[in-house]
Coordinates of C-alpha atoms in Angstrom, one line a residue:
X1 CA -26.4 -53.7 24.6
X2 CA -24.1 -51.3 26.3
X3 CA -25.8 -48.1 27.6
X4 CA -22.6 -46.1 27.3
X5 CA -21.0 -44.9 24.2
X6 CA -17.4 -44.6 23.8
X7 CA -16.1 -42.1 26.1
X8 CA -13.7 -39.3 25.1
X9 CA -11.3 -37.3 27.1
X10 CA -12.1 -33.9 28.5
X11 CA -11.3 -30.9 26.3
X12 CA -7.8 -29.3 26.7
X13 CA -7.8 -26.7 29.4
X14 CA -8.2 -23.0 28.1
X15 CA -5.8 -20.7 30.2
X16 CA -7.9 -17.6 29.6
X17 CA -11.1 -19.3 31.0
X18 CA -12.3 -19.2 34.6
X19 CA -14.6 -21.9 35.6
X20 CA -17.6 -20.2 37.3
X21 CA -18.1 -23.4 39.3
X22 CA -15.3 -24.9 41.3
X23 CA -16.8 -28.0 42.7
X24 CA -16.3 -31.5 41.2
X25 CA -13.3 -33.4 40.1
X26 CA -12.0 -33.9 36.6
X27 CA -14.3 -37.0 36.4
X28 CA -17.3 -34.7 37.1
X29 CA -16.2 -32.4 34.3
X30 CA -15.6 -35.1 31.8
X31 CA -18.8 -36.8 32.4
X32 CA -20.7 -33.3 32.3
X33 CA -19.0 -32.5 29.0
X34 CA -19.9 -35.9 27.4
X35 CA -23.7 -35.4 28.5
X36 CA -23.8 -31.9 27.0
X37 CA -22.2 -33.2 23.8
X38 CA -24.9 -35.6 23.6
X39 CA -22.8 -38.8 23.9
X40 CA -25.5 -40.7 25.9
X41 CA -29.0 -41.6 24.6
X42 CA -31.4 -39.5 26.7
X43 CA -33.7 -42.5 27.6
X44 CA -30.8 -44.9 28.6
X45 CA -29.9 -45.5 32.2
X46 CA -26.4 -44.2 33.3
X47 CA -25.2 -47.0 35.6
X48 CA -22.2 -46.6 37.9
X49 CA -20.7 -50.0 37.0
X50 CA -21.0 -49.2 33.1
X51 CA -19.7 -45.7 33.5
X52 CA -16.6 -46.9 35.6
X53 CA -15.8 -49.4 33.0
X54 CA -16.1 -46.9 30.1
X55 CA -14.0 -44.4 31.9
X56 CA -11.5 -46.6 33.5
X57 CA -12.0 -45.4 36.9
X58 CA -13.6 -46.8 40.2
X59 CA -17.1 -46.5 41.0
X60 CA -16.6 -43.9 43.9
X61 CA -15.7 -40.9 41.7
X62 CA -18.4 -42.0 39.2
X63 CA -21.0 -42.0 42.0
X64 CA -19.9 -38.6 43.4
X65 CA -20.0 -37.1 39.8
X66 CA -23.6 -38.4 39.2
X67 CA -24.7 -36.9 42.4
X68 CA -23.3 -33.4 41.5
X69 CA -24.9 -33.7 38.1
X70 CA -28.2 -34.5 39.6
X71 CA -27.7 -31.4 42.0
X72 CA -27.1 -29.3 38.8
X73 CA -30.3 -30.5 37.2
X74 CA -28.7 -32.3 34.5
X75 CA -29.6 -35.8 35.7
X76 CA -32.5 -37.3 37.4
X77 CA -33.0 -40.6 39.3
X78 CA -34.2 -43.7 37.3
X79 CA -35.1 -47.2 38.5
X80 CA -31.7 -48.5 37.4
X81 CA -29.6 -45.5 38.3
X82 CA -29.7 -42.1 36.7
X83 CA -30.9 -40.6 33.2
X84 CA -30.5 -37.4 31.5
X85 CA -33.3 -35.0 32.7
X86 CA -36.0 -34.5 30.2
X87 CA -37.8 -31.2 29.9
X88 CA -41.0 -29.8 28.5
X89 CA -41.4 -26.8 26.2
X90 CA -42.7 -24.9 29.2
X91 CA -39.4 -25.8 31.1
X92 CA -37.3 -24.4 28.2
X93 CA -39.3 -21.1 28.3
X94 CA -39.1 -20.9 32.1
X95 CA -35.3 -21.5 32.2
X96 CA -34.8 -19.0 29.5
X97 CA -36.8 -16.3 31.3
X98 CA -34.7 -16.9 34.4
X99 CA -31.5 -16.6 32.1
X100 CA -32.7 -13.2 30.8
X101 CA -33.1 -11.8 34.3
X102 CA -29.9 -12.9 35.4
X103 CA -27.8 -12.3 32.4
X104 CA -29.1 -8.6 32.0
X105 CA -28.0 -8.0 35.5
X106 CA -24.7 -9.5 34.8
X107 CA -24.3 -7.2 31.8
X108 CA -25.3 -4.2 34.1
X109 CA -22.6 -5.3 36.6
X110 CA -20.2 -5.8 33.8
X111 CA -20.7 -2.2 32.6
X112 CA -19.5 -1.1 36.1
X113 CA -16.9 -3.7 37.0
X114 CA -15.4 -4.9 33.6
X115 CA -11.7 -4.7 33.1
X116 CA -9.8 -3.8 29.9
X117 CA -9.0 -7.6 29.7
X118 CA -12.7 -8.5 29.9
X119 CA -13.6 -6.1 27.2
X120 CA -10.7 -7.4 25.0
X121 CA -11.9 -10.9 25.5
X122 CA -15.5 -10.0 24.6
X123 CA -14.3 -8.2 21.4
X124 CA -12.3 -11.1 20.5
X125 CA -15.2 -13.5 20.7
X126 CA -17.4 -11.0 18.7
X127 CA -14.7 -10.8 15.9
X128 CA -14.9 -14.7 15.7
X129 CA -18.7 -14.5 15.4
X130 CA -18.4 -11.9 12.5
X131 CA -15.7 -13.7 10.6
X132 CA -15.7 -17.4 11.6
X133 CA -13.8 -20.2 10.0
X134 CA -17.1 -22.3 10.1
X135 CA -20.7 -22.2 11.5
X136 CA -19.4 -24.6 14.3
X137 CA -16.7 -21.8 15.2
X138 CA -19.4 -19.1 15.0
X139 CA -21.6 -21.0 17.5
X140 CA -18.7 -21.8 19.8
X141 CA -17.7 -18.0 19.9
X142 CA -21.1 -16.9 20.5
X143 CA -21.6 -19.3 23.4
X144 CA -18.0 -18.1 24.6
X145 CA -19.1 -14.4 24.3
X146 CA -22.0 -14.9 26.7
X147 CA -19.7 -16.7 29.1
X148 CA -17.1 -14.0 29.0
X149 CA -20.1 -11.5 29.6
X150 CA -21.1 -13.3 32.8
X151 CA -17.4 -13.3 34.1
X152 CA -17.0 -9.6 33.2
X153 CA -19.7 -8.9 35.7
X154 CA -17.6 -10.3 38.5
X155 CA -20.4 -11.8 40.5
X156 CA -19.6 -15.5 41.1
X157 CA -23.2 -16.4 42.3
X158 CA -24.7 -15.0 39.1
X159 CA -22.1 -16.6 36.8
X160 CA -22.6 -20.0 38.5
X161 CA -26.4 -19.9 38.2
X162 CA -26.1 -19.0 34.5
X163 CA -23.8 -21.9 33.9
X164 CA -26.2 -24.2 35.4
X165 CA -29.2 -22.8 33.5
X166 CA -27.5 -22.8 30.0
X167 CA -26.3 -26.4 30.7
X168 CA -29.9 -27.5 31.3
X169 CA -31.0 -25.7 28.1
X170 CA -28.5 -27.5 26.1
X171 CA -29.8 -30.9 27.2
X172 CA -33.3 -29.8 26.6
X173 CA -32.4 -28.8 23.1
X174 CA -32.6 -31.5 20.4
X175 CA -31.9 -32.0 16.6
X176 CA -29.5 -30.3 14.5
X177 CA -28.7 -26.5 15.4
X178 CA -30.9 -24.1 13.8
X179 CA -29.9 -20.7 12.1
X180 CA -28.9 -17.8 14.3
X181 CA -31.3 -15.9 12.2
X182 CA -30.2 -12.6 10.5
X183 CA -26.4 -12.5 11.1
X184 CA -26.4 -8.7 10.8
X185 CA -29.0 -8.5 13.7
X186 CA -26.9 -10.6 15.9
X187 CA -23.8 -8.6 15.3
X188 CA -25.6 -5.3 16.0
X189 CA -27.2 -6.7 19.1
X190 CA -23.7 -7.7 20.4
X191 CA -22.0 -4.5 19.3
X192 CA -24.7 -2.5 21.3
X193 CA -23.8 -4.6 24.4
X194 CA -20.1 -3.9 23.8
X195 CA -20.7 -0.1 23.5
X196 CA -22.6 0.0 26.6
X197 CA -19.8 -1.8 28.5
X198 CA -17.2 0.4 26.9
X199 CA -19.1 3.5 28.0
X200 CA -19.7 2.0 31.5
X201 CA -23.5 2.4 31.1
X202 CA -25.2 -0.2 33.1
X203 CA -28.7 0.7 32.2
X204 CA -27.9 0.5 28.5
X205 CA -26.0 -2.8 29.0
X206 CA -29.0 -4.2 30.9
X207 CA -31.5 -3.1 28.1
X208 CA -29.4 -4.3 25.3
X209 CA -28.8 -7.8 26.8
X210 CA -32.4 -8.2 27.6
X211 CA -33.5 -7.3 24.1
X212 CA -30.9 -9.6 22.7
X213 CA -32.0 -12.7 24.7
X214 CA -35.6 -11.7 24.3
X215 CA -35.3 -12.0 20.6
X216 CA -33.6 -15.4 21.1
X217 CA -36.5 -16.5 23.4
X218 CA -39.1 -15.5 20.7
X219 CA -37.3 -17.6 18.2
X220 CA -37.3 -20.6 20.6
X221 CA -41.0 -20.2 21.1
X222 CA -41.6 -20.1 17.4
X223 CA -39.6 -23.2 16.8
X224 CA -41.2 -25.0 19.7
X225 CA -44.6 -24.2 18.3
X226 CA -43.7 -25.6 15.0
X227 CA -42.3 -28.7 16.5
X228 CA -38.5 -28.2 15.6
X229 CA -35.5 -28.0 17.8
X230 CA -34.9 -25.1 20.1
X231 CA -31.5 -23.9 19.4
X232 CA -31.2 -20.3 18.7
X233 CA -28.5 -17.4 18.6
X234 CA -28.6 -16.4 22.2

C-alpha cells in the first residue's frame, strides 16, 4: 500500500501576502502545505523515494524539504525515514502559551509600527469573519487576521516564530473543526485589537490580544480534558 496520498499543487500565490519565512524551495512549501492540510496519515512513514515519485521530482529536493520540515518541528525521524510529529496535550498547551507571549508583543509592536495598509488588511479580514460566505471562509479569514497582525508588527523574527508555532499546533489538532464559540465575543475581541492599533496604543493592543488568545487557550484546554479536538477560534 502506498504511504503517499495523491499530491496536489501548491495554492496560487497571494500578491498581498508576504511570507515571514523565506527559506525553502517551492517543493518545501508544497510538501509543507500538504502536511498541514492532512494529506498524509500521521503514523505513515514519509519516504524520499515515494515522495519523489508522487511529486514527479528528484530525491534531492525532497530530501532538502524533509530536512527543513524537521527543523521546523513538523516532522520527526522514523526508522524508515520521517513521520509527522506527534504531540501530547501538554505540548499543545505549552506551544499556545508561547504563542500568546509572542503574539501579544507583535500586537504591541503593530500599534506603534503599523501602516495604513496593514490596518486596512486587518479590517478586511475582520469583515470576512463577520460576514462570511461559509464557515470555511470564516476560519480562513480568522487565521489570516492573525497572520496580518504578526506582519503589522514589522518584526520578522517574531513573525517567523509564530508561523512555526501555529503550524505545529495545526498538525497536533485532530478531528473536525470545533466551533469558534460565541461569534459576537470573537468579533468584539478583534474589534478591541483593531481599536488599539488604530489609536497607536501598544499596552491596550497587548492586553486585548493576550485576553483573546487566553480565551482560545481556555477553550482548547476544556476540549482536551473532554477528549475532543483542539481547534478553536484563536
